[in-house]
XYZ file of C-alpha atoms in Angstrom:
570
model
C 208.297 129.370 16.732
C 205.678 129.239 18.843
C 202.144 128.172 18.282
C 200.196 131.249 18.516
C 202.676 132.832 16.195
C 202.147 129.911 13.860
C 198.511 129.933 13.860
C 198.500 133.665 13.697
C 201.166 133.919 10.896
C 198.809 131.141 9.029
C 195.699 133.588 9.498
C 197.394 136.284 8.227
C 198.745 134.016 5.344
C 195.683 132.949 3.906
C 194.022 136.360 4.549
C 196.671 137.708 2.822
C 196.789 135.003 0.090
C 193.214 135.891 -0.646
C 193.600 139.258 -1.137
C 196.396 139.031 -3.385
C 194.718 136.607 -5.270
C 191.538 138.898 -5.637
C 194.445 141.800 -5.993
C 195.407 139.668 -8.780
C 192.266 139.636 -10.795
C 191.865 143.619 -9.739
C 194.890 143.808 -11.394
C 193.971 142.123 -14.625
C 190.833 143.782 -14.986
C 192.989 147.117 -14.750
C 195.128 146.122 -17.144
C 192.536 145.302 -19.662
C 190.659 148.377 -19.167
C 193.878 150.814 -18.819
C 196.689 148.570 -20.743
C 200.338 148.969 -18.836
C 201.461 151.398 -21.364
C 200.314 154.738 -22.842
C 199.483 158.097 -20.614
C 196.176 156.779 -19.561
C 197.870 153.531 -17.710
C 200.701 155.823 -16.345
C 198.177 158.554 -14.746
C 196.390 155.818 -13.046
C 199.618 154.217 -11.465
C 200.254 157.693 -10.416
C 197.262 159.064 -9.102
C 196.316 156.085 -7.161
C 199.984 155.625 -5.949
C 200.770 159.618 -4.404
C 197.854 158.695 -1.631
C 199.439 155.658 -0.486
C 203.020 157.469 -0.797
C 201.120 160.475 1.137
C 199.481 158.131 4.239
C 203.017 156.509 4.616
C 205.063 159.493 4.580
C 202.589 161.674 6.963
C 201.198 158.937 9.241
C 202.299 155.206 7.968
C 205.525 155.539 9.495
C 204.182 157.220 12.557
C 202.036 154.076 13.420
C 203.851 151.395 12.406
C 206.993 152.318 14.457
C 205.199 153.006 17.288
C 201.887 151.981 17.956
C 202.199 148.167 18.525
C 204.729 148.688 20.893
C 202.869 151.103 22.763
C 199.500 149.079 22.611
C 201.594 146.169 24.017
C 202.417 148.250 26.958
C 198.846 150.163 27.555
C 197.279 146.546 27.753
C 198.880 146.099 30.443
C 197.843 149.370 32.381
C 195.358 149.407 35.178
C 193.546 151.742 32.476
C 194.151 149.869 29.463
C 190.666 150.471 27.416
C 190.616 153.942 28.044
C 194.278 154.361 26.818
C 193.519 152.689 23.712
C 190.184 154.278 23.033
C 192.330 157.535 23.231
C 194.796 156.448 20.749
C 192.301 155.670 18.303
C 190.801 158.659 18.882
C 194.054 161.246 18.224
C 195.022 158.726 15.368
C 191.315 158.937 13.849
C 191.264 162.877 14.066
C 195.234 163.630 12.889
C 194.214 161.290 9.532
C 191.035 163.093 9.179
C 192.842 166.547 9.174
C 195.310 164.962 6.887
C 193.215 163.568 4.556
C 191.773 167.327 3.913
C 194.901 169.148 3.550
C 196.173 167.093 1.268
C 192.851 166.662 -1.121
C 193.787 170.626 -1.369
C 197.247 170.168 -2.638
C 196.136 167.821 -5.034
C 197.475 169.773 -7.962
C 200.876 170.517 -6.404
C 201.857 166.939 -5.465
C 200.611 165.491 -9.199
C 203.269 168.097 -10.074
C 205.735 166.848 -7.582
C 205.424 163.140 -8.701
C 204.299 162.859 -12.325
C 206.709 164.376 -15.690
C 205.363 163.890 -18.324
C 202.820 164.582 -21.041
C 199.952 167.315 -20.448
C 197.564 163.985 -21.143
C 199.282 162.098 -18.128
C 199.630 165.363 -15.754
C 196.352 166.002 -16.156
C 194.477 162.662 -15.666
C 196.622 161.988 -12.718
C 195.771 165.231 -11.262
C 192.207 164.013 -11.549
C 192.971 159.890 -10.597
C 194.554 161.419 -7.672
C 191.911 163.895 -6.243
C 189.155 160.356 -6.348
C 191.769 158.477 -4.119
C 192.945 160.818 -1.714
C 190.591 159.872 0.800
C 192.292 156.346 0.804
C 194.735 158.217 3.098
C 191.991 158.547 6.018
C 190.732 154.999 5.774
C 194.583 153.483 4.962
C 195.665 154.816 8.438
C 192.430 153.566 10.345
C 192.542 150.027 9.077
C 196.198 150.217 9.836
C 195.338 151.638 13.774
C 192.524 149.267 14.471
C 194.158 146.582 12.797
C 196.815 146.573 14.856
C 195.142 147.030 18.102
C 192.891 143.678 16.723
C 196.262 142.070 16.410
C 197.651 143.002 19.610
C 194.572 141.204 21.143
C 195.135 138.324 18.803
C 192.092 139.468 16.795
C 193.634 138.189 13.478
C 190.704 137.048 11.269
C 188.908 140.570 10.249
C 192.367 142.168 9.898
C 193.450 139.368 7.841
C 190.649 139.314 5.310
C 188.779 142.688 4.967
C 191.574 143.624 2.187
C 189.517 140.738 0.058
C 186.403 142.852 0.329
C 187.996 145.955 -0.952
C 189.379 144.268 -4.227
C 185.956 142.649 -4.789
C 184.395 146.298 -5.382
C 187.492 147.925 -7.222
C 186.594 144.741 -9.567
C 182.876 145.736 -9.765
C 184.583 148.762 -10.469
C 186.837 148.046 -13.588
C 183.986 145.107 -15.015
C 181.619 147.294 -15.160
C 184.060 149.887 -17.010
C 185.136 147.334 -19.293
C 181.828 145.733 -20.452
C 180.498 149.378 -20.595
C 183.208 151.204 -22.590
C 185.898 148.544 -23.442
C 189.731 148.848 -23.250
C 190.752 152.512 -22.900
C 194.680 152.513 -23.733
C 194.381 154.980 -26.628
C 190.760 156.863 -25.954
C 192.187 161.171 -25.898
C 191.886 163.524 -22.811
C 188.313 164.163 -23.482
C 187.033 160.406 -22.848
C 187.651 160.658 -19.323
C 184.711 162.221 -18.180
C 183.666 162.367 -14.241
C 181.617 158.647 -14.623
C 184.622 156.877 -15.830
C 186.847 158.192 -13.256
C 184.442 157.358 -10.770
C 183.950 153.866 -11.998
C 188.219 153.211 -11.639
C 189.105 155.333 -9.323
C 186.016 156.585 -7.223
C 185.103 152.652 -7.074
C 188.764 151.514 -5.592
C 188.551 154.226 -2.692
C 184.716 152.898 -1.508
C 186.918 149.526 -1.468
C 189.709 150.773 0.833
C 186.930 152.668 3.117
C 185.208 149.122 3.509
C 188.459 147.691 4.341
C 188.932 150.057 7.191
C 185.647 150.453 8.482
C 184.694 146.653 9.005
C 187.212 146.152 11.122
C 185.150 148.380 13.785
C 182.626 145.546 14.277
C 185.467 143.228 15.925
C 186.867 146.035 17.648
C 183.467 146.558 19.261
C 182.886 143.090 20.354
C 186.428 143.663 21.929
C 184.640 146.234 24.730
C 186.881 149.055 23.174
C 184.364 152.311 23.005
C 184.997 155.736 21.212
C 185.327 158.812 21.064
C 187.363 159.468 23.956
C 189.531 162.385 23.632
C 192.754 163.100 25.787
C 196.547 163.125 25.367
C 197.005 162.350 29.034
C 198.303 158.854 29.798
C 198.688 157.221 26.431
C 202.464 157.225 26.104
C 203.627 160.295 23.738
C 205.882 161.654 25.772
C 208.420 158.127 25.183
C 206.608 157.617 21.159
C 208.003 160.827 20.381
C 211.412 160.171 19.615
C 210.809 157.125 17.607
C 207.864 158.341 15.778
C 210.535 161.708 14.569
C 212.612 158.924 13.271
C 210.085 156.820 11.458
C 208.771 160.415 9.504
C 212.614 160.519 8.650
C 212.629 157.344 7.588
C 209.813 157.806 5.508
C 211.195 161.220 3.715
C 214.107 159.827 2.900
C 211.987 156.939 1.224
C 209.835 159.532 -0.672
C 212.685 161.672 -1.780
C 213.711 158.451 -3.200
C 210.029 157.619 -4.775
C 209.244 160.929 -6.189
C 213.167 160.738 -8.422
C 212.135 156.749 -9.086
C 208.803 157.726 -10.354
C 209.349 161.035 -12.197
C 211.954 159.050 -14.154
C 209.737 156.461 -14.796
C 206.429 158.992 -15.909
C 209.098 160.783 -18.166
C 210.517 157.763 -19.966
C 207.859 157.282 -22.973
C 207.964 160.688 -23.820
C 211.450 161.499 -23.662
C 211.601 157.693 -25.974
C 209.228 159.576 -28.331
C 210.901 162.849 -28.626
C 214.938 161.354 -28.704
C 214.373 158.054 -30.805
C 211.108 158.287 -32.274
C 209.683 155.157 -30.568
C 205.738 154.714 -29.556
C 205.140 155.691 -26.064
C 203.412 152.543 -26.212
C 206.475 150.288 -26.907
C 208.113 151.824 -24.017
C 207.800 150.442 -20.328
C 206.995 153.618 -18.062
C 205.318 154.124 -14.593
C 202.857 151.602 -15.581
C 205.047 148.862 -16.584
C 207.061 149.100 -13.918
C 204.050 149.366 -10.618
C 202.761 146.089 -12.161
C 205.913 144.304 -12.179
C 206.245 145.729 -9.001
C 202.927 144.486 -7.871
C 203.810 141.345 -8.955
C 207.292 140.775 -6.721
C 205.269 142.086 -3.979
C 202.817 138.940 -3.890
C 205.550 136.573 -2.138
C 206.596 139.760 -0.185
C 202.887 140.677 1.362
C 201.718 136.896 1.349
C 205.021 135.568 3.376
C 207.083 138.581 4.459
C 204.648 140.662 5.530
C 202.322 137.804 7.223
C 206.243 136.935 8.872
C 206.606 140.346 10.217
C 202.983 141.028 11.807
C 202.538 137.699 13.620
C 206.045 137.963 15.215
C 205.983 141.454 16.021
C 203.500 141.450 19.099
C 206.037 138.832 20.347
C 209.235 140.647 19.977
C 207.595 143.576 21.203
C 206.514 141.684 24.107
C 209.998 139.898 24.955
C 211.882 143.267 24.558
C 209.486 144.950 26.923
C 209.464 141.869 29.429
C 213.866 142.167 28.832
C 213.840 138.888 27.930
C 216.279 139.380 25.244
C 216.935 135.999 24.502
C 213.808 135.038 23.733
C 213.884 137.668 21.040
C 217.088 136.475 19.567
C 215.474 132.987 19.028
C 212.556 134.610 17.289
C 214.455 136.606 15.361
C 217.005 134.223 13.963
C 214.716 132.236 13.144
C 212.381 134.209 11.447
C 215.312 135.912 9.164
C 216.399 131.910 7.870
C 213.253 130.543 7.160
C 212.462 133.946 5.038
C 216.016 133.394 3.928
C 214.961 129.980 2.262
C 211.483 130.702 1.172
C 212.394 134.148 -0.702
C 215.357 132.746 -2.289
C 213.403 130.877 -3.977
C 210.834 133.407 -5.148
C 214.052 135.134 -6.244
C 214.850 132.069 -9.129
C 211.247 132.325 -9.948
C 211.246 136.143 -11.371
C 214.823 135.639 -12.636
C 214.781 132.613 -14.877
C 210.851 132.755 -15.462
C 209.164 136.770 -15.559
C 207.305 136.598 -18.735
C 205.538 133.871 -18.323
C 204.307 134.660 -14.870
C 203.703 137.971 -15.946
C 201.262 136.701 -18.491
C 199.784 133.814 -16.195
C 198.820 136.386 -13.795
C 197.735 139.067 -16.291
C 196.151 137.385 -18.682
C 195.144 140.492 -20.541
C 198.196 142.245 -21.346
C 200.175 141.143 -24.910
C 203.699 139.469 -24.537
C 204.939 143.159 -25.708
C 203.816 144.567 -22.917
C 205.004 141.372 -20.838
C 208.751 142.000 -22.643
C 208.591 145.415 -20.799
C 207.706 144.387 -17.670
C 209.708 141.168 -17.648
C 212.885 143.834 -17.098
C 212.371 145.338 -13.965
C 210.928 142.139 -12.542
C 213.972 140.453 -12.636
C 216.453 143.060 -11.527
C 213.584 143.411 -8.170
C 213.288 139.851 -7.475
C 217.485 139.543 -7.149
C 216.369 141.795 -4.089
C 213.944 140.336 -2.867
C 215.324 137.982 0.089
C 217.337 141.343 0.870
C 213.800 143.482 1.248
C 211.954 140.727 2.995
C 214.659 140.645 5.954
C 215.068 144.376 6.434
C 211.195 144.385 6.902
C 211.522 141.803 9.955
C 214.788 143.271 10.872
C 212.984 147.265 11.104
C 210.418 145.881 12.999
C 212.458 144.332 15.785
C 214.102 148.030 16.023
C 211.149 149.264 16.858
C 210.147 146.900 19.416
C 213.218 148.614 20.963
C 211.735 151.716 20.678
C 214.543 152.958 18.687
C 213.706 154.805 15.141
C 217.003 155.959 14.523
C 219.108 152.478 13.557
C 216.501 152.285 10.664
C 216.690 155.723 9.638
C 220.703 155.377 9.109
C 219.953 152.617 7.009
C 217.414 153.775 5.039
C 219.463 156.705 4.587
C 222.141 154.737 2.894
C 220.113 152.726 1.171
C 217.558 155.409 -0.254
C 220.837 157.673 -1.192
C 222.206 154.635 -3.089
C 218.825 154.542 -4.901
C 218.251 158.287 -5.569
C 221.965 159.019 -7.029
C 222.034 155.596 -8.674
C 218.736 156.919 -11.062
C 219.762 159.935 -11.533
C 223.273 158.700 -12.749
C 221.449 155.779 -14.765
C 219.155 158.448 -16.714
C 222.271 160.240 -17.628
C 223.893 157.403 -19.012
C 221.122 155.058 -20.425
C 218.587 155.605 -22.983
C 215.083 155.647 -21.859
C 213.923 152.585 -22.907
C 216.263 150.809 -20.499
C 215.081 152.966 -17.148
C 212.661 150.832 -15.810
C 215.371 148.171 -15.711
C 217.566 150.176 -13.953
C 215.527 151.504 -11.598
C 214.713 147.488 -10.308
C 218.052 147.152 -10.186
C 218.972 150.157 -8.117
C 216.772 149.089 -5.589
C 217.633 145.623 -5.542
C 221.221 146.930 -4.565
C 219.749 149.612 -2.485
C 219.083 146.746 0.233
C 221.944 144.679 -0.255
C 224.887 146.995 -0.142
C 223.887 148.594 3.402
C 223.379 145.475 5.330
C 227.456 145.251 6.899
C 225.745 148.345 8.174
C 222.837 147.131 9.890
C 224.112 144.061 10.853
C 226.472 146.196 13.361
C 223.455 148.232 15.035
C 221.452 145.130 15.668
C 223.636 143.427 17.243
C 223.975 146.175 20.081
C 220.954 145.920 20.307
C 220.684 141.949 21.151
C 223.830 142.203 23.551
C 226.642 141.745 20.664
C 225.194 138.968 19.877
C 222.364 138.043 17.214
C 222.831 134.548 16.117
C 225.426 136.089 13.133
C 227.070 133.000 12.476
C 224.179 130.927 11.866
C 222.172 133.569 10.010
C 224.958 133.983 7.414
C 225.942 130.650 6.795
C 221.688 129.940 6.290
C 221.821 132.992 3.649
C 225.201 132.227 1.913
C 223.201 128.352 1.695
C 219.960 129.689 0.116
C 222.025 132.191 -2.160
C 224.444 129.427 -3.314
C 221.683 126.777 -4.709
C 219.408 130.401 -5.712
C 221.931 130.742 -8.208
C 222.801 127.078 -9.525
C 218.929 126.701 -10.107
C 219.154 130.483 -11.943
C 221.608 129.046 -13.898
C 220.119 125.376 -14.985
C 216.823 127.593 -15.030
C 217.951 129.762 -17.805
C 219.366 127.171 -19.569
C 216.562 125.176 -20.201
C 214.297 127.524 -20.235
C 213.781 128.224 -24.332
C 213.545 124.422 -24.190
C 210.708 124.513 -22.033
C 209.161 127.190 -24.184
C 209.715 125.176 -27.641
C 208.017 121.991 -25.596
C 204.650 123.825 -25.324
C 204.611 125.750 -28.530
C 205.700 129.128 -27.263
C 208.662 131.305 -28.971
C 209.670 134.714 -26.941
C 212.225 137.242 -28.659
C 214.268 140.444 -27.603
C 210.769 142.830 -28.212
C 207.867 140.614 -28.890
C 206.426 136.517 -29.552
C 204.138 134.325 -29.518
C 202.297 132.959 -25.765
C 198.602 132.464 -24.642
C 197.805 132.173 -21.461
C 197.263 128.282 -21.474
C 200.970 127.933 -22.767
C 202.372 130.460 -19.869
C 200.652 128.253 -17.145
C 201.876 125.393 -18.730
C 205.418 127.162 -18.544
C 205.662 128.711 -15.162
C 204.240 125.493 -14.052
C 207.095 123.168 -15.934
C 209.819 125.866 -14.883
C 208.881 126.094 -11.096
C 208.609 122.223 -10.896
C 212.366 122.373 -12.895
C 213.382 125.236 -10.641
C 212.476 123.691 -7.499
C 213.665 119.816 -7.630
C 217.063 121.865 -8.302
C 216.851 124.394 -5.402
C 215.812 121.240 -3.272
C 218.461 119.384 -4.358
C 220.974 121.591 -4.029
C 219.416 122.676 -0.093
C 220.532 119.154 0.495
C 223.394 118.893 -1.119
C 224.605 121.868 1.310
C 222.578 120.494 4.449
C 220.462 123.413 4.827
C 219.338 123.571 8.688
C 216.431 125.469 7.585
C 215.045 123.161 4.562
C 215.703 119.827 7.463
C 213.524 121.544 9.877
C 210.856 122.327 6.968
C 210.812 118.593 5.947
C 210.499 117.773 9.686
C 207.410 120.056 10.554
C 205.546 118.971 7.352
C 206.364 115.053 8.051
C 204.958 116.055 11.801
C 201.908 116.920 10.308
C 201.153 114.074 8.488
C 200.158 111.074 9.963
C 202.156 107.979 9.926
C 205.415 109.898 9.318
C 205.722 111.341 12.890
C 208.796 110.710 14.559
C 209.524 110.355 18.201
C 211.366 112.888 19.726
C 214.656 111.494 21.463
C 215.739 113.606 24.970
C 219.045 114.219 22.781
C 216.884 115.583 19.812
C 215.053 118.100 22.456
C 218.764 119.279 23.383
C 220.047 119.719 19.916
C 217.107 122.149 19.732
C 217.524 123.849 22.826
C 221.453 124.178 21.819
C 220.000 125.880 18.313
C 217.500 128.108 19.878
C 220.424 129.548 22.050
C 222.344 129.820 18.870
C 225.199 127.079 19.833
């Protein structure tokens, strides 16, 4: 890989690593003012979820597929800063319009989205009206990010998410020193102030995100408003950006049967079994495990995909195909490795991460998220390659390879919940929905494996990317196994005792046992990387001994071969 993607991929790492770790203590200070269970908890999830669904369905697709690729080209054009002050422009003004319309359907997509009690419809009715502007300042930091990035303008991009979590925490501190922990408060306690303080304060974050990022962009020359369709490309974005909204459909077709199942599952608990909403995992329990298996995703995947997709971009449009391939394969097997890894980690360890990184939720409510955690993370290597894997279609300008599979793989998902509702009780849904779309990824991928490799001339490195995965799979699940096994030890060693529905762990003892399990967990995955001479762990060890003085090693003229052989995939 080459050093520019390196150094950018490292920006974008620790930019990223910062803002999930201030994410992180967002996300406790929700879940000490909110709880994960109860209507209150589950409006919140909701109504600050539909604007993100909203921006990605109406306009995230839109840009993503399309707009690096076409900024790649324009800076190349005789015109290039008028071009781009265009696009910003039209992508500025279709948000805005956006942004309104939907504020006034507010009531109709809370119905869309949310079943269940009249509490949670009509709090999340509310939540969702305070973040709905997120949708206009989502899709700006997402346009002038990505023209930063195209200019290799990493830095702002990287860390103005930190900014926005720093305020949503103002936010929820001063909510909790001022009215405490809200899980059981009625309707009537959520009065306009309160609101404000969770809701109101997280959507003056995600406007600061966005609108920092203009201060680069200026320094850049880049100067706007300029309005004009002329020029900037359409015309060839058009069929790709069709696809991408199709893409994005299918994916909220898929969201809006995921989290009406989830909304409905407490209350149909309640009225079936007799159970306490509150001892039942619902929309709540499951977006915070799912926040949770996103932090490798965003901090590694994500970081991956955005530093290596001005590059790909850039090879495809120069035709230098092979140059892609390289970048490619070798981007897929070192995710391969990493997120296998990650993978162990929510499988043999989920409630004690859980309550290391929410330190304010009881194990109960740890129990109920520790579910869907694990059936996501078996996904997880799966959902971190398609993301690389859709980008590089769209550096080929082509929308509809990913559509096909995301219609497979979406279908899977939707019919697999709505089959698993029928069949299991409602206490096990959250479960099942992690599962669903752990398999949701994995089953397709015969699938797209076939339409990429059209794309890179029949040939995409297939050989060595499979043998890397069936590698990282094979010691994943030896270390699950060992993992599991010793696990209760582990938890008898520091005091700790966790049952079927409830136990005994503080947060010192969860460090302590996340800490002993991941040092378990990898000497085994290590080992066992060895033991099956993993290409991708030998280059690892030889890029960190590189770095570290006295443990350099020359490089032989048949060691610069071997290395031109791999990068051609011989």
């Amino acid at each position: 890989m080459s050093s520019s993607v390196g150094r950018n991929s490292l920006i974008m790492a620790s930019g990223t690593a910062a803002s999930r770790v201030t994410g992180q203590i967002r996300t406790i200070l929700l879940a000490w003012a909110l709880g994960t269970t109860g209507y209150a908890a589950n409006a919140y999830q909701a109504g600050s979820m539909i604007p993100q669904v909203i921006y990605t369905l109406v306009s995230g697709g839109i840009f993503n597929a399309v707009l690096v690729p076409q900024i790649v080209r324009t800076l190349k054009a005789k015109d290039a800063e008028t071009k781009l002050n265009k696009l910003i422009t039209l992508a500025i003004t279709m948000l805005l319009a956006v942004t309104i319309l939907m504020a006034l359907c507010t009531p109709l997509l809370t119905k869309l989205y949310v079943n269940g009690s009249p509490e949670t419809m009509a709090l999340a009715t509310s939540f969702t009206l305070w973040c709905m502007p997120q949708i206009f300042f989502y899709g700006l930091y997402t346009v002038v990010g990505q023209i930063l990035a195209a200019k290799d303008h990493f830095t702002a991009y990287a860390w103005s998410s930190v900014g926005a979590n720093i305020i949503s925490c103002i936010g929820f501190g001063t909510f909790i020193a001022l009215f405490g922990r809200a899980t059981e408060h009625p309707l009537d306690f959520w009065t306009a102030d309160k609101i404000a303080l969770t809701a109101g304060t997280w959507t003056l974050g995600v406007a600061f995100q966005a609108l920092v990022l203009f201060i680069p962009l200026t320094k850049i020359g880049l100067k706007y408003p300029i309005f004009g369709l002329r020029g900037i490309g359409l015309r060839s974005m058009g069929p790709v950006a069709a696809w991408s909204v199709g893409i994005v459909v299918i994916d909220q077709l898929a969201n809006i049967v995921i989290t009406r199942t989830s909304t409905n599952a407490p209350t149909l608990a309640q009225q079936q079994f007799g159970i306490n909403p509150l001892d039942v995992a619902g929309n709540a329990s499951y977006q915070n495990a799912y926040t949770i298996y996103m932090l490798p995703y965003s901090l590694i995947a994500v970081s991956l995909a955005t530093a290596i997709f001005p590059k790909i971009s850039r090879a495809v449009a120069d035709h230098n195909i092979a140059e892609a391939r390289i970048d490619l394969s070798q981007a897929l097997r070192n995710m391969g490795v990493i997120m296998c890894y990650f993978a162990v980690a929510f499988v043999v360890m989920p409630v004690p991460i859980i309550l290391a990184l929410l330190p304010s939720v009881s194990v109960r409510e740890a129990i109920l998220m520790a579910g869907p955690l694990v059936t996501l993370g078996v996904g997880l290597p799966f959902a971190s390659a398609y993301l690389i894997i859709q980008r590089t279609f769209y550096a080929f300008e082509d929308g509809k390879s990913p559509f096909i599979f995301m219609l497979f793989a979406m279908g899977i998902q939707a019919v697999s919940v709505i089959i698993g509702a029928k069949l299991l009780p409602p206490t096990e849904w959250t479960t099942m929905i992690g599962m669903v779309g752990a398999m949701s990824y994995i089953l397709p991928i015969p699938i797209l494996y076939a339409m990429l490799r059209k794309r890179f001339e029949n040939n995409i490195d297939g050989p060595r990317i499979a043998i890397s995965y069936l590698k990282s799979i094979g010691a994943a699940v030896a270390t699950m196994f060992i993992g599991v096994t010793v696990r209760d030890s582990v938890y008898q060693l520091v005091g700790a005792q966790i049952g079927a529905v409830d136990g005994h762990m503080n947060w010192i003892q969860a460090v302590a046992c996340a800490a002993l399990l991941a040092i378990v967990a990898f000497i085994v995955y290590v080992g066992m990387l060895r033991l099956l001479r993993s290409e991708e762990f030998k280059e690892a060890i030889a890029l960190i001994s590189s770095r570290i003085p006295g443990l350099r090693k020359p490089t032989s003229p048949n060691d610069r071969l071997e290395q031109g052989d791999a990068e051609n995939g011989e």
